[in-house]
Structures are given as structure tokens and as C-alpha cells.
mmCIF file of C-alpha atoms in Angstrom:
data_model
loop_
_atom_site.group_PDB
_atom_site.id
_atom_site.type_symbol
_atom_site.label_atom_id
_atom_site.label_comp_id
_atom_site.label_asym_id
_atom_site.label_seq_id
_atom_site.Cartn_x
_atom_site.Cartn_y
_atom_site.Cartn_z
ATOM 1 C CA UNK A 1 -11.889 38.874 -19.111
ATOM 2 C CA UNK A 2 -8.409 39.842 -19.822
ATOM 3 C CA UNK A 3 -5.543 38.291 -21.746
ATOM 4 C CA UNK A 4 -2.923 36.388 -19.835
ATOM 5 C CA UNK A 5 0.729 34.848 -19.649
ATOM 6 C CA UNK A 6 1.571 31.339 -18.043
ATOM 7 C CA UNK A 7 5.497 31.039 -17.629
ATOM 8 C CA UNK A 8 7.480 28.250 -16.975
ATOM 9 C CA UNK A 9 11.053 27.536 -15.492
ATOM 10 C CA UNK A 10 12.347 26.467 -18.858
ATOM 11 C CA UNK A 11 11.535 29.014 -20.556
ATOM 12 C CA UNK A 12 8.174 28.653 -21.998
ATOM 13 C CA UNK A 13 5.456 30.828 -22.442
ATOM 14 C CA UNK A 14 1.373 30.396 -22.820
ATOM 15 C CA UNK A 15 -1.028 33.174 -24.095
ATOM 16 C CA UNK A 16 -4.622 32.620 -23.373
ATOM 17 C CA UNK A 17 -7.503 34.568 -21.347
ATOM 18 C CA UNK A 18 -7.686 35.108 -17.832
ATOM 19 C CA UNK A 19 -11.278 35.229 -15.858
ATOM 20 C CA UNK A 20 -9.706 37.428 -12.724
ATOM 21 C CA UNK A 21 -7.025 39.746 -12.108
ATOM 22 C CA UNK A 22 -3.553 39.308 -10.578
ATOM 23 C CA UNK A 23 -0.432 37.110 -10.512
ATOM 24 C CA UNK A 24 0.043 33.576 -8.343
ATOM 25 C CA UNK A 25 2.759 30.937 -8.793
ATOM 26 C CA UNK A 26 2.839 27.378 -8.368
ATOM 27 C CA UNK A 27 4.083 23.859 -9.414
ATOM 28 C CA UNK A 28 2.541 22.932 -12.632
ATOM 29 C CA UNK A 29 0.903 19.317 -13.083
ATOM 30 C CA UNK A 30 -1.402 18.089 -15.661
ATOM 31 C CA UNK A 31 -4.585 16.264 -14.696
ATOM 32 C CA UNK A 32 -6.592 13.144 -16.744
ATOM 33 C CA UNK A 33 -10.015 12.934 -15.628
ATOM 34 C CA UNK A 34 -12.571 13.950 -18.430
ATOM 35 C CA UNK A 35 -14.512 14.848 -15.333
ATOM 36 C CA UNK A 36 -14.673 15.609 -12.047
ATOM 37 C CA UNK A 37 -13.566 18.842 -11.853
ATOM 38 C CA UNK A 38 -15.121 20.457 -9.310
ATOM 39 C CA UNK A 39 -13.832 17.926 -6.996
ATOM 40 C CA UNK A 40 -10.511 18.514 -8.488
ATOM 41 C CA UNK A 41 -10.385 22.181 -7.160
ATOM 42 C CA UNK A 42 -11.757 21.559 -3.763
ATOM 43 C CA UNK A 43 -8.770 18.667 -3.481
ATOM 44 C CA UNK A 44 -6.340 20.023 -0.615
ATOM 45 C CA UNK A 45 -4.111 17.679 -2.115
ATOM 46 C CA UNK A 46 -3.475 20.791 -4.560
ATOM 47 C CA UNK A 47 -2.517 23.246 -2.589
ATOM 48 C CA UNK A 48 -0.112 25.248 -4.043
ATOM 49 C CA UNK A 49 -0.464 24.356 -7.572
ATOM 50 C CA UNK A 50 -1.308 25.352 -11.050
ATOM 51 C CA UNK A 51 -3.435 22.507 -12.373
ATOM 52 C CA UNK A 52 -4.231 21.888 -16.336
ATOM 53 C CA UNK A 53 -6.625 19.935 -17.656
ATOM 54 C CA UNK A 54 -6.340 17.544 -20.122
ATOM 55 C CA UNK A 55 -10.064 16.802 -21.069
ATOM 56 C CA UNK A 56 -9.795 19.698 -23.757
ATOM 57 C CA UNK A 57 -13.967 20.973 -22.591
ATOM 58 C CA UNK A 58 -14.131 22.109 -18.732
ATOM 59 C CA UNK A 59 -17.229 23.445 -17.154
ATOM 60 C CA UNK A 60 -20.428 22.276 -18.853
ATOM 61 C CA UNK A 61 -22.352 20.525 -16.278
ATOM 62 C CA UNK A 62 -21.439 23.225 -13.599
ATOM 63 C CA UNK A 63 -21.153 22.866 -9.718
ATOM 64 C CA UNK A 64 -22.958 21.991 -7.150
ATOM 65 C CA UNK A 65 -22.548 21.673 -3.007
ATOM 66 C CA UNK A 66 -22.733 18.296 -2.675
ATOM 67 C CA UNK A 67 -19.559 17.334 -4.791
ATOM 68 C CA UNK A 68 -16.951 19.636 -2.886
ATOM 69 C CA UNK A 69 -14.385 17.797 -1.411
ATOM 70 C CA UNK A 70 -13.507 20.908 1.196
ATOM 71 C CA UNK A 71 -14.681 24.116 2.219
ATOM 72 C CA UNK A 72 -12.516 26.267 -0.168
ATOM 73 C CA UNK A 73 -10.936 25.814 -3.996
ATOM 74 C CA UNK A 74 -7.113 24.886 -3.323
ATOM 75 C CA UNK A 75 -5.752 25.337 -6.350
ATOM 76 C CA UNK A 76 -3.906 28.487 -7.235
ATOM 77 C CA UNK A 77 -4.449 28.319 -10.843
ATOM 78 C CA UNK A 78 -6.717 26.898 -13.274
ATOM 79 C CA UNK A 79 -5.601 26.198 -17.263
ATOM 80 C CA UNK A 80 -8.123 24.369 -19.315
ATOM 81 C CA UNK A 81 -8.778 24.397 -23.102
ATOM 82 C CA UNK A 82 -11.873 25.603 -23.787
ATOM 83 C CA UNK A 83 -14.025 26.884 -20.556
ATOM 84 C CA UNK A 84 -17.792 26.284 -20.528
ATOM 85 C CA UNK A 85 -19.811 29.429 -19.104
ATOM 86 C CA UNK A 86 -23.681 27.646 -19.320
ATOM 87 C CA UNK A 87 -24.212 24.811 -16.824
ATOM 88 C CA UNK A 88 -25.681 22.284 -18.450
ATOM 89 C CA UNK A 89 -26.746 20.145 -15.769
ATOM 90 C CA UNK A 90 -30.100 19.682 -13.685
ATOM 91 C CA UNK A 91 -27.605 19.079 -10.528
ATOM 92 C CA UNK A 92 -25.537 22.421 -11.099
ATOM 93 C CA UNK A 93 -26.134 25.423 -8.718
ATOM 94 C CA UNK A 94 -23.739 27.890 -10.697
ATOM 95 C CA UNK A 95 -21.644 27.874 -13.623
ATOM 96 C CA UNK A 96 -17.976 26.846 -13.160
ATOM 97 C CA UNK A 97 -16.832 30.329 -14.257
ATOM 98 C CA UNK A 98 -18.899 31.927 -11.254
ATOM 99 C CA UNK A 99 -17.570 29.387 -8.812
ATOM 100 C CA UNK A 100 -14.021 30.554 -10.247
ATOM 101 C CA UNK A 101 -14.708 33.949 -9.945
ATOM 102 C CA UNK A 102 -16.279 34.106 -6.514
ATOM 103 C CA UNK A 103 -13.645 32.076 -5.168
ATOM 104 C CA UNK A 104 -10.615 34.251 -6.747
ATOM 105 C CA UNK A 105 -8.995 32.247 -8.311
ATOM 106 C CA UNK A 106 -7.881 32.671 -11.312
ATOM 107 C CA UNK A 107 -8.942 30.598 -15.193
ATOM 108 C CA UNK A 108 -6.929 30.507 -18.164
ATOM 109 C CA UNK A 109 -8.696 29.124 -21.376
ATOM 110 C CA UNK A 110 -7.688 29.731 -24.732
ATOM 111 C CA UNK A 111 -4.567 28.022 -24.481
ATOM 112 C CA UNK A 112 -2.999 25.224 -26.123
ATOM 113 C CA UNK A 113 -3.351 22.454 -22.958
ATOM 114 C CA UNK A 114 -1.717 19.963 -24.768
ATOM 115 C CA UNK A 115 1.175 21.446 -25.789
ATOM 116 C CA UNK A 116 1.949 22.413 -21.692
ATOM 117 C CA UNK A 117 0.978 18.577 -21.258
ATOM 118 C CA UNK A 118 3.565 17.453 -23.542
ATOM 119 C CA UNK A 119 6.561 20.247 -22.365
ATOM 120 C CA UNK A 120 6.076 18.780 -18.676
ATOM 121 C CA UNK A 121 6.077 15.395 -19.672
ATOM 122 C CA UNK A 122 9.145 15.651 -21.273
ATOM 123 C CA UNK A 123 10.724 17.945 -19.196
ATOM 124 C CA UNK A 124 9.190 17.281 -15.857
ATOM 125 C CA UNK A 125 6.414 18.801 -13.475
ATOM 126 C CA UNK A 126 7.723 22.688 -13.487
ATOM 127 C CA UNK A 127 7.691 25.827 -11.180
ATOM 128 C CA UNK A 128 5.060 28.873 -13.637
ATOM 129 C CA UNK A 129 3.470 32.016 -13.354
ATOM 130 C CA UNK A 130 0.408 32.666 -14.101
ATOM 131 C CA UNK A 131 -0.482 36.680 -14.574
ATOM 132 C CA UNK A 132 -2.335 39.698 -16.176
ATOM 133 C CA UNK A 133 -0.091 42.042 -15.428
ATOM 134 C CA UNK A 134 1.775 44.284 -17.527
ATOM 135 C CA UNK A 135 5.355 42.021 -17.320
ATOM 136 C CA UNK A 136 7.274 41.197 -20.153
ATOM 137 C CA UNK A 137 7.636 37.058 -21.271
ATOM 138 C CA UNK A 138 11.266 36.950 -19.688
ATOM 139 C CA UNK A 139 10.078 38.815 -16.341
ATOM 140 C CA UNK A 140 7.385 36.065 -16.125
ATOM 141 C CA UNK A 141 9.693 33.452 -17.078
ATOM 142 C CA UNK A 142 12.471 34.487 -13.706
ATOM 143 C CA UNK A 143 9.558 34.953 -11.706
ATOM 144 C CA UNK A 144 8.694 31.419 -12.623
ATOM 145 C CA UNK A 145 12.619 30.251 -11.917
ATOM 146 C CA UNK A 146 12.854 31.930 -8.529
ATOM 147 C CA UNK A 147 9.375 31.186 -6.993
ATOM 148 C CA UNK A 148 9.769 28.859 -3.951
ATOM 149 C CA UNK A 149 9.814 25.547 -4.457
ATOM 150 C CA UNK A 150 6.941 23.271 -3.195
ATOM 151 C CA UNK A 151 9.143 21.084 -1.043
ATOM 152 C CA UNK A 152 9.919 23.835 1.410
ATOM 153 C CA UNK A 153 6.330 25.101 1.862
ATOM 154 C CA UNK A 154 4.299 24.286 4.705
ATOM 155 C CA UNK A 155 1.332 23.354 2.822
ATOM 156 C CA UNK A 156 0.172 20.519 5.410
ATOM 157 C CA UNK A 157 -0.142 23.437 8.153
ATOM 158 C CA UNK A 158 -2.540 25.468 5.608
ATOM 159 C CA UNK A 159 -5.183 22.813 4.942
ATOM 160 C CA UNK A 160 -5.649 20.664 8.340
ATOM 161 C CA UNK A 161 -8.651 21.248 10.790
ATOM 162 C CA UNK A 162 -7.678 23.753 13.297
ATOM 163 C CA UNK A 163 -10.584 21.974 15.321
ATOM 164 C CA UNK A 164 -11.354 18.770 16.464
ATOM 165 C CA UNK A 165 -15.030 18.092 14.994
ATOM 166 C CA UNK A 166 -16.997 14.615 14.829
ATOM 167 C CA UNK A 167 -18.557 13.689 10.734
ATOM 168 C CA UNK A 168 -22.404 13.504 10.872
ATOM 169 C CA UNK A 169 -22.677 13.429 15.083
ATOM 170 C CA UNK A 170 -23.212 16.623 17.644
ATOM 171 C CA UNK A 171 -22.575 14.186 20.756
ATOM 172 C CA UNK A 172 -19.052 12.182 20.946
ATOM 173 C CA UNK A 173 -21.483 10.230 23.825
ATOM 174 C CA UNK A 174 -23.286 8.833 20.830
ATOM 175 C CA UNK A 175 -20.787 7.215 18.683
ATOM 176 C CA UNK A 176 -20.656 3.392 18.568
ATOM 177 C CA UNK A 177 -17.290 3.058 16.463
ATOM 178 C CA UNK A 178 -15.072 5.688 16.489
ATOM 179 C CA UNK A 179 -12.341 6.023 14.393
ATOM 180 C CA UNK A 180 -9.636 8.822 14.785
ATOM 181 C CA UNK A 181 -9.464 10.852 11.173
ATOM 182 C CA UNK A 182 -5.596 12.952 10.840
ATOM 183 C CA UNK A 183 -6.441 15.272 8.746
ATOM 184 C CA UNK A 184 -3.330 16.643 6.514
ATOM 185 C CA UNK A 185 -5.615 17.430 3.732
ATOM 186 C CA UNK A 186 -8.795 15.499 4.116
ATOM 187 C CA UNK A 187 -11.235 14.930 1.400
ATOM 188 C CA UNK A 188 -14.902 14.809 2.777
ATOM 189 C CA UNK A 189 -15.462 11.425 0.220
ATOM 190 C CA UNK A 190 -12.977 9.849 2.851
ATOM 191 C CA UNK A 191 -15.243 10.955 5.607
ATOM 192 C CA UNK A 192 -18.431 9.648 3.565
ATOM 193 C CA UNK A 193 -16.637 5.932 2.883
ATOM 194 C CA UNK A 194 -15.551 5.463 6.322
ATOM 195 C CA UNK A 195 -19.082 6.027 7.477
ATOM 196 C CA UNK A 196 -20.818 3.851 4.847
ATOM 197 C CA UNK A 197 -18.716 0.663 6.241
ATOM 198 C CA UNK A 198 -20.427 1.393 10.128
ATOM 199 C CA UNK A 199 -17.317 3.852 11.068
ATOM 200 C CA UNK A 200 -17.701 7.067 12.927
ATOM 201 C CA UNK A 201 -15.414 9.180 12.242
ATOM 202 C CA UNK A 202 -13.458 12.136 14.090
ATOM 203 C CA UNK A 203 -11.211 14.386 12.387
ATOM 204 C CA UNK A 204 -8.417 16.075 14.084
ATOM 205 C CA UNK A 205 -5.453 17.854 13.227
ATOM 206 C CA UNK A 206 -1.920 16.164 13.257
ATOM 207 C CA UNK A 207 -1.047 18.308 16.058
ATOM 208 C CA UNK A 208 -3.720 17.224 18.384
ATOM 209 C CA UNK A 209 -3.724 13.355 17.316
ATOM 210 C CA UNK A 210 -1.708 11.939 19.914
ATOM 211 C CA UNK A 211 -4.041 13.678 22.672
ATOM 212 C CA UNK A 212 -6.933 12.544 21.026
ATOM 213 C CA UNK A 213 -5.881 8.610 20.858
ATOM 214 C CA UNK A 214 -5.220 8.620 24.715
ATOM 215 C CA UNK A 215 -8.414 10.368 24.964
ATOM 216 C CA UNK A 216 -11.268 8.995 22.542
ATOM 217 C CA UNK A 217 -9.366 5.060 22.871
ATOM 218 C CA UNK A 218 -10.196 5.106 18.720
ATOM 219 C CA UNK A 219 -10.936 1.422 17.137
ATOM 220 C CA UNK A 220 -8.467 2.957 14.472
ATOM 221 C CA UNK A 221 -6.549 5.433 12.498
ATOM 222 C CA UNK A 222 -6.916 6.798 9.438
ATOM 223 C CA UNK A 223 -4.091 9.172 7.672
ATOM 224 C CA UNK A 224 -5.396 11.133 5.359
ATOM 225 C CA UNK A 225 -4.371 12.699 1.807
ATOM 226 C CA UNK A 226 -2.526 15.804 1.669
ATOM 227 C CA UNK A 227 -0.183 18.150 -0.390
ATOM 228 C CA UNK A 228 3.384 18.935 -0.568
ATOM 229 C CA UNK A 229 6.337 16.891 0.186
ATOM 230 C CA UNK A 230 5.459 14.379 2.755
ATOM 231 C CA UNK A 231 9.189 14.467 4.395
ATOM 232 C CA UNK A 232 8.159 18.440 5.572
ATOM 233 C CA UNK A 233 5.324 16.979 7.541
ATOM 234 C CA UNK A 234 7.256 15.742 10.743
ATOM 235 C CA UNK A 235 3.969 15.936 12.780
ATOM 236 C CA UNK A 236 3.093 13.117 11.063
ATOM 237 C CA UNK A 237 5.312 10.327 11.358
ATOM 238 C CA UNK A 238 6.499 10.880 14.130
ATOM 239 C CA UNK A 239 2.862 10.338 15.445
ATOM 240 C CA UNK A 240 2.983 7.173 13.160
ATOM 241 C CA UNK A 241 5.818 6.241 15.373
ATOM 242 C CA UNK A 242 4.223 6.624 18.345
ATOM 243 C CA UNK A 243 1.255 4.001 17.589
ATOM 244 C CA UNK A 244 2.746 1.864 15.461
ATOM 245 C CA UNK A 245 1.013 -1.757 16.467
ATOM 246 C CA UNK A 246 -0.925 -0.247 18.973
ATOM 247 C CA UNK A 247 -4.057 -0.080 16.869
ATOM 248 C CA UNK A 248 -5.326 -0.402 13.531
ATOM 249 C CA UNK A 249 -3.898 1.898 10.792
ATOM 250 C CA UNK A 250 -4.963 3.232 7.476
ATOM 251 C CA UNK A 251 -2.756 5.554 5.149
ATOM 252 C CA UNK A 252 -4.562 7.226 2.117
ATOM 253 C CA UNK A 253 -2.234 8.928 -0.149
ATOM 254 C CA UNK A 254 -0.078 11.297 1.901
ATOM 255 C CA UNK A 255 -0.539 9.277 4.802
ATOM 256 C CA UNK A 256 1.132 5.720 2.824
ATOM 257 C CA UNK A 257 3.849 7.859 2.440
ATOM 258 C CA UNK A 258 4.058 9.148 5.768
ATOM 259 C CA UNK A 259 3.745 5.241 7.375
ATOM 260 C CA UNK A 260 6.830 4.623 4.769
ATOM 261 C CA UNK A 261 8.794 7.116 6.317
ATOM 262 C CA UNK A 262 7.764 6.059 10.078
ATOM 263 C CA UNK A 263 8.977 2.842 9.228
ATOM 264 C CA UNK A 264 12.200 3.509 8.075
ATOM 265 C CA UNK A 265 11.169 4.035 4.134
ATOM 266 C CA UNK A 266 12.333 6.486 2.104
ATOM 267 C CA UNK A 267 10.102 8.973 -0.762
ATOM 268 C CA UNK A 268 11.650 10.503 -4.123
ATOM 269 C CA UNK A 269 9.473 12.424 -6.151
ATOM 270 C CA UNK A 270 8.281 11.696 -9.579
ATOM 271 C CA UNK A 271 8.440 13.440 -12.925
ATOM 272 C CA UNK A 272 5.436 14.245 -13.145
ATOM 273 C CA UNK A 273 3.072 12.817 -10.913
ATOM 274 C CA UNK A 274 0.023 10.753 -11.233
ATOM 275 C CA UNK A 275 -3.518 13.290 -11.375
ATOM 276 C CA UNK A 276 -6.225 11.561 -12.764
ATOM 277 C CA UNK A 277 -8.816 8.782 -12.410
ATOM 278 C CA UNK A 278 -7.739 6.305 -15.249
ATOM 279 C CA UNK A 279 -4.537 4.998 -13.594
ATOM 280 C CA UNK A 280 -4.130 1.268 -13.667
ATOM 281 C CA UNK A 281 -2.871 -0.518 -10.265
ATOM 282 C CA UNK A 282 -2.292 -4.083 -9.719
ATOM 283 C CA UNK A 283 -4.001 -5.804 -6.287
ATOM 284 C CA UNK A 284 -0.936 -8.692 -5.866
ATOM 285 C CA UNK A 285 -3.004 -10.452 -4.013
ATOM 286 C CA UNK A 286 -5.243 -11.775 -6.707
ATOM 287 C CA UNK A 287 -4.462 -10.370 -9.552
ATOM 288 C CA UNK A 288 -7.497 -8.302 -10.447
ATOM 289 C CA UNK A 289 -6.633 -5.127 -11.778
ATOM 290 C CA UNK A 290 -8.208 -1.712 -10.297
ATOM 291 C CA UNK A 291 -8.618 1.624 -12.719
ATOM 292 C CA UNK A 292 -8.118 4.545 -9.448
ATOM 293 C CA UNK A 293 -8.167 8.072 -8.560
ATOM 294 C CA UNK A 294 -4.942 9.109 -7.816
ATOM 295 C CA UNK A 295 -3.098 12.810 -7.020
ATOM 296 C CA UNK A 296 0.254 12.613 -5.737
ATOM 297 C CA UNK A 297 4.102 13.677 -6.794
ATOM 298 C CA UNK A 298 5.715 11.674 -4.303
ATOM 299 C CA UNK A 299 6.033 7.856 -4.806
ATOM 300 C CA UNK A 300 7.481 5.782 -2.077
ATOM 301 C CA UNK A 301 11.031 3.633 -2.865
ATOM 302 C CA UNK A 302 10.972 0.291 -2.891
ATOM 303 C CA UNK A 303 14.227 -0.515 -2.522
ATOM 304 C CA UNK A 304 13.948 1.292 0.985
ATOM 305 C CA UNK A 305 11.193 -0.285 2.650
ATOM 306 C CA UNK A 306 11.450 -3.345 4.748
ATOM 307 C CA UNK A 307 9.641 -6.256 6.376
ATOM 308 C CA UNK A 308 6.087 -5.417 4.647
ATOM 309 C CA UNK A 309 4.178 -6.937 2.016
ATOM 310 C CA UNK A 310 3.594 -5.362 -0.933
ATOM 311 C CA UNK A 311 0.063 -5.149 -2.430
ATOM 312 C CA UNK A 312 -0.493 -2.711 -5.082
ATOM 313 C CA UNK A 313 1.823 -2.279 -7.567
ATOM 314 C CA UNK A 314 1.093 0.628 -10.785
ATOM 315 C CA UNK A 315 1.178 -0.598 -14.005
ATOM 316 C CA UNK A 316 2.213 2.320 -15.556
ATOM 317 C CA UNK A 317 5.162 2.836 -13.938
ATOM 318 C CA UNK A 318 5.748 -0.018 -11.456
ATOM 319 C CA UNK A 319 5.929 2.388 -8.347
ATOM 320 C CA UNK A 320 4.165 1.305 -5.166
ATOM 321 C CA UNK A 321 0.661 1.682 -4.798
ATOM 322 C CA UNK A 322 -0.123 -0.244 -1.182
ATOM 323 C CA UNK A 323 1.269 -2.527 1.236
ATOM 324 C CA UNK A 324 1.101 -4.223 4.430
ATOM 325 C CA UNK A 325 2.289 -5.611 7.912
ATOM 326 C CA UNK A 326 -0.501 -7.895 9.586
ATOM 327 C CA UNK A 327 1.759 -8.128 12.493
ATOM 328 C CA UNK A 328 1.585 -4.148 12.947
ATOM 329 C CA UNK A 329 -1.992 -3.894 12.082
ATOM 330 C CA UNK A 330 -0.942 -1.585 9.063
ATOM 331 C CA UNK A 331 -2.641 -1.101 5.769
ATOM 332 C CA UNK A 332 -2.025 2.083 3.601
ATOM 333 C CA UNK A 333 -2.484 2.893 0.130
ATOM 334 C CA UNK A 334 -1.362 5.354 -2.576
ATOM 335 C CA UNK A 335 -4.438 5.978 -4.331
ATOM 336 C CA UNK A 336 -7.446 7.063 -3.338
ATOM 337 C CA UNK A 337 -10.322 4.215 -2.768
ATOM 338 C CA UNK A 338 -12.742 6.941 -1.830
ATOM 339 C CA UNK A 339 -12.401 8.099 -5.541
ATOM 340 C CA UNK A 340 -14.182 11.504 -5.814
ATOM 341 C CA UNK A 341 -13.729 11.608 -8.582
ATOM 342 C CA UNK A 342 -13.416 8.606 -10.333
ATOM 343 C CA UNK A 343 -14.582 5.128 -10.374
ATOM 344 C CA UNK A 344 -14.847 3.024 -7.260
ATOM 345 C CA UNK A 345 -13.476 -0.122 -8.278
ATOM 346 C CA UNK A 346 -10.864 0.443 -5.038
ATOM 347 C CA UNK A 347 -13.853 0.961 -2.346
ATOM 348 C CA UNK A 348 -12.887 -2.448 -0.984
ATOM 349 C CA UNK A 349 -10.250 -0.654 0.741
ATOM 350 C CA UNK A 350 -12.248 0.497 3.740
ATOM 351 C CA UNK A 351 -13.752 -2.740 4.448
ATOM 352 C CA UNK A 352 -10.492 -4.451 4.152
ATOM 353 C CA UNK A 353 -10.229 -1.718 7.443
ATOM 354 C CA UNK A 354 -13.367 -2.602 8.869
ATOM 355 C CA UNK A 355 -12.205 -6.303 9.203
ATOM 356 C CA UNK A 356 -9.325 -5.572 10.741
ATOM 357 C CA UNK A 357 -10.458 -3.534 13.044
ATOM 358 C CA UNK A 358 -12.820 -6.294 14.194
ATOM 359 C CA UNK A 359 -10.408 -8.414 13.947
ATOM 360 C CA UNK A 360 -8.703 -6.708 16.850
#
């Protein structure tokens, strides 16, 4: 345990202790969910960023291996209030500070959370530094300034499946309804819904997607979540492009915004981004309001996208949260129905997939 510094671009500086050694940068966003952690770090969807928690006590019922979303911890930084070190939980395998720890990457506790909260809603999500090494506050803070923005990294490449693998099977032979999974980021709860609804899913990489169409003949396509700025990912739409009405098509997240794009939309990003599991969204359709999981910095612009039908508005901030073109067999969302965490009021999603697959 060792004292640390988190800087930001505009000037600001955080004292607090550090489980870890070492220095990292990142984009700074602020997350809701009062739990759910653990999934939170295993999120691709965060690669390359410093993430805070709100919920002002992290780490008391542990972790466990059933509730990672991925393989690895994505974050590059982790800034809560006050850091449990017992697991208090008859489900946890180790504490959250030994999952941190044996991971690498680094915790900050100690620090005010809600005063970084309040500095990046006002000012806007923020390039930091997070480090225990002996730098002054002003070296942090033009470390913080110059570190690369997230808009030019290649995050997508860093996260997708370098191999082709089928969810729950060992013999393509055997799968009734397969369903082609592009995995930009992929969260395993996406994997887990798609199955519940009678889907078998195979995950591929962007890359390898068109191959994999001609040769598996998929009932559909699902695009999944992912980090970064979605306009960097040119693998992706331009596969979008290429099946476009062919067959059935689901974007999650990253891949709404990458079906905007295919179709002629444009993104912008937003202050400070939606991460949490409390964020109210409109279904147009009926009315009925759904509380969803949602991780995301890029919003798709209204103004820009044409000849669909919008069906998920947020009412927090009016961006788009889902629409749809029967005609093209398309159906994509901006939050995540597959929650993980958060509630599942937005589950109806994949079935809404289901049926039009067999509508086909």
C-alpha cells in the first residue's frame, strides 16, 4: 500500500492510496451502479480507461468466476471511496483487493470520489494519470494533458477473439441455430442471453466475419459491445455494409453505433457518457419505460440518420437508445439488454431477435 496521485487535464489533482505500483493513463468516466463491480472490470467496453465509482463502499461481497464478463480486468485504473478487503459473501472466491492485485491493476481508495464525479460532470469526461511515483502534481498534471487520446487508439483490435470458437458446443455439426457473434468487445452475458432464447452462438472476430457468413450460412448477426470510438473501427461497418438486408441483424452498444454509421449515420461523443445500471430509456413503441445497463461515450445523431424508426429514446438526455428498419431486417440498441450488471427489464430484446429471425 502506497500513497498515490490521480491527475487530470484541467489541472486537478487527487491524493489517496494505491494497492500496486506504477503509473497508467486513461480517459476518466464515473460509473452509477451500487453494484456490480466485478462485472464492471471484466467489461471490454473499458478498455483504456480509469473508472470511478460512485457507490462510495466497493468490494464487500468479493468475486467470484461465474460473474466475469471476459477473461481479463480491462480497466486501467480503479478509484473508489472506501475499498472493502473482507469478502463478505458465501458466493465470493477472493477478496476484490486480491483480484486487483493479481491482475495488476492498480486501486485508489481514500479519495474524495465525489468531488472527481462532480469536476467531470462539469467539465467533461477527462484524459488523468494515475501514479506512485516520485513526480511532482504539475508533472502528473502534463502527463495527463499529453497522453493519447482515446479516439486514436485501437482499442477494438486489443479485445476481439483472435479465434473463431462456438459458446457451450465442441462440434459446429451439432448446432441447430446458429447465430454469427462479432465480437469487438463481447461480454459473455451476451453469449448467455442469446443462448437462453434457443440461439447458438459463434463468436468471431470482425476480421474473419465476412468468411464466416459465407461459410456457417448464420440465421443472424449479432454486433457486439466494445470500447473506443466506434468511427476507428472500419472493420466493422464496412462488414455491416456488406450484409445489410441479407439477414437478420442485432447491434448491442458499439455495434448500434456501428449499423448508424453503415447506414449513412453519423456519432458525436458525449460529455460524459452514460456508465451505470439506473439509466431510464423510453420503448416508443408502447410507452413502458425500461431502467438499463448502459456503458458508452458515443451517442448516435439523430439529425443524421435516415429512413429508420426510432424506438428507444433516453430520458435523461433524449439521445438515441434503439431503432429499426423491418425492411432491412435491422434491430440495434444502445444499451445493454443482457444487463450484467443491472436489472433485466430490457431482456425482451433478444426475443424481439428470435422472432425475427423466424420470421425470415
Amino acid at each position: 500500500m502506497k500513497r498515490g496521485f490521480l491527475a487530470l487535464e484541467d489541472g486537478s489533482v487527487f491524493r489517496g492510496f494505491v494497492l500496486g505500483e506504477g503509473e497508467v493513463y486513461g480517459e476518466v468516466v464515473f460509473n452509477t451502479a451500487m453494484t456490480g463491480y466485478q462485472e464492471v472490470l471484466t467489461d471490454p467496453s473499458y478498455r483504456g480507461q480509469i473508472v470511478v465509482m460512485t457507490a462510495p463502499h466497493v468490494g464487500n461481497y468479493g468475486v467470484n468466476e461465474h460473474d466475469l464478463e471476459s477473461s481479463e480486468i480491462h480497466v486501467r485504473a480503479f478509484v473508489v471511496r472506501d475499498l472493502s478487503f473482507y469478502a463478505s459473501s458465501w458466493r465470493a472466491e477472493k477478496s476484490l483487493s486480491d483480484f486487483l492485485i493479481s491482475s495488476g491493476v492498480l486501486v485508489m481508495w481514500g479519495v474524495d470520489t465525489r468531488a472527481i464525479v462532480k469536476r467531470i460532470r462539469t467539465r467533461g469526461v477527462m484524459k488523468g494519470v494515475l501514479s506512485t511515483l516520485d513526480r511532482s502534481p504539475q508533472e502528473l498534471i502534463n502527463l495527463a494533458k499529453n497522453a493519447p487520446d482515446i479516439s486514436v487508439q485501437d482499442l477494438v483490435s486489443e479485445v476481439s477473439t483472435r479465434k473463431s470458437y462456438l459458446w457451450n458446443a465442441d462440434d459446429i455439426g451439432k448446432i441447430r441455430k446458429p447465430v454469427l457473434v462479432v465480437d469487438f468487445g463481447l461480454k459473455r452475458n451476451i453469449l448467455r442471453c442469446l443462448e437462453s432464447v434457443g440461439l447458438d452462438p459463434v463468436v468471431v472476430s470482425p476480421e474473419n466475419a465476412t468468411e464466416c457468413v459465407r461459410d456457417l450460412s448464420p440465421l443472424g448477426v449479432v454486433l457486439s459491445n466494445g470500447p473506443g470510438d466506434p468511427r476507428s473501427v472500419k472493420a466493422g461497418f464496412e462488414f455491416v455494409r456488406q450484409i445489410i438486408g441479407k439477414m437478420p441483424l442485432l447491434g448491442i452498444c458499439l455495434g448500434h453505433q456501428l449499423i448508424s454509421i453503415a447506414l449513412g449515420g453519423e456519432v458525436f461523443k458525449l460529455r460524459f457518457g452514460h456508465h451505470g445500471v439506473n439509466h431510464p430509456v423510453k420503448d416508443l413503441r408502447n410507452n413502458r419505460v425500461l431502467i438499463t445497463s448502459q456503458n458508452h461515450n458515443y451517442a448516435v445523431d439523430l439529425s443524421s440518420v435516415k429512413g429508420v424508426n426510432i424506438t428507444h429514446k433516453n430520458l435523461l438526455d433524449d439521445t438515441i437508445e434503439g431503432f429499426e428498419v423491418q425492411e432491412l431486417k435491422i434491430k440495434c440498441v444502445q444499451f445493454h439488454p443482457e444487463a450484467a450488471p443491472g436489472p433485466g427489464d430490457a431482456f425482451g430484446v433478444f426475443k424481439e431477435f428470435v422472432s425475427m429471425i423466424d420470421g425470415c
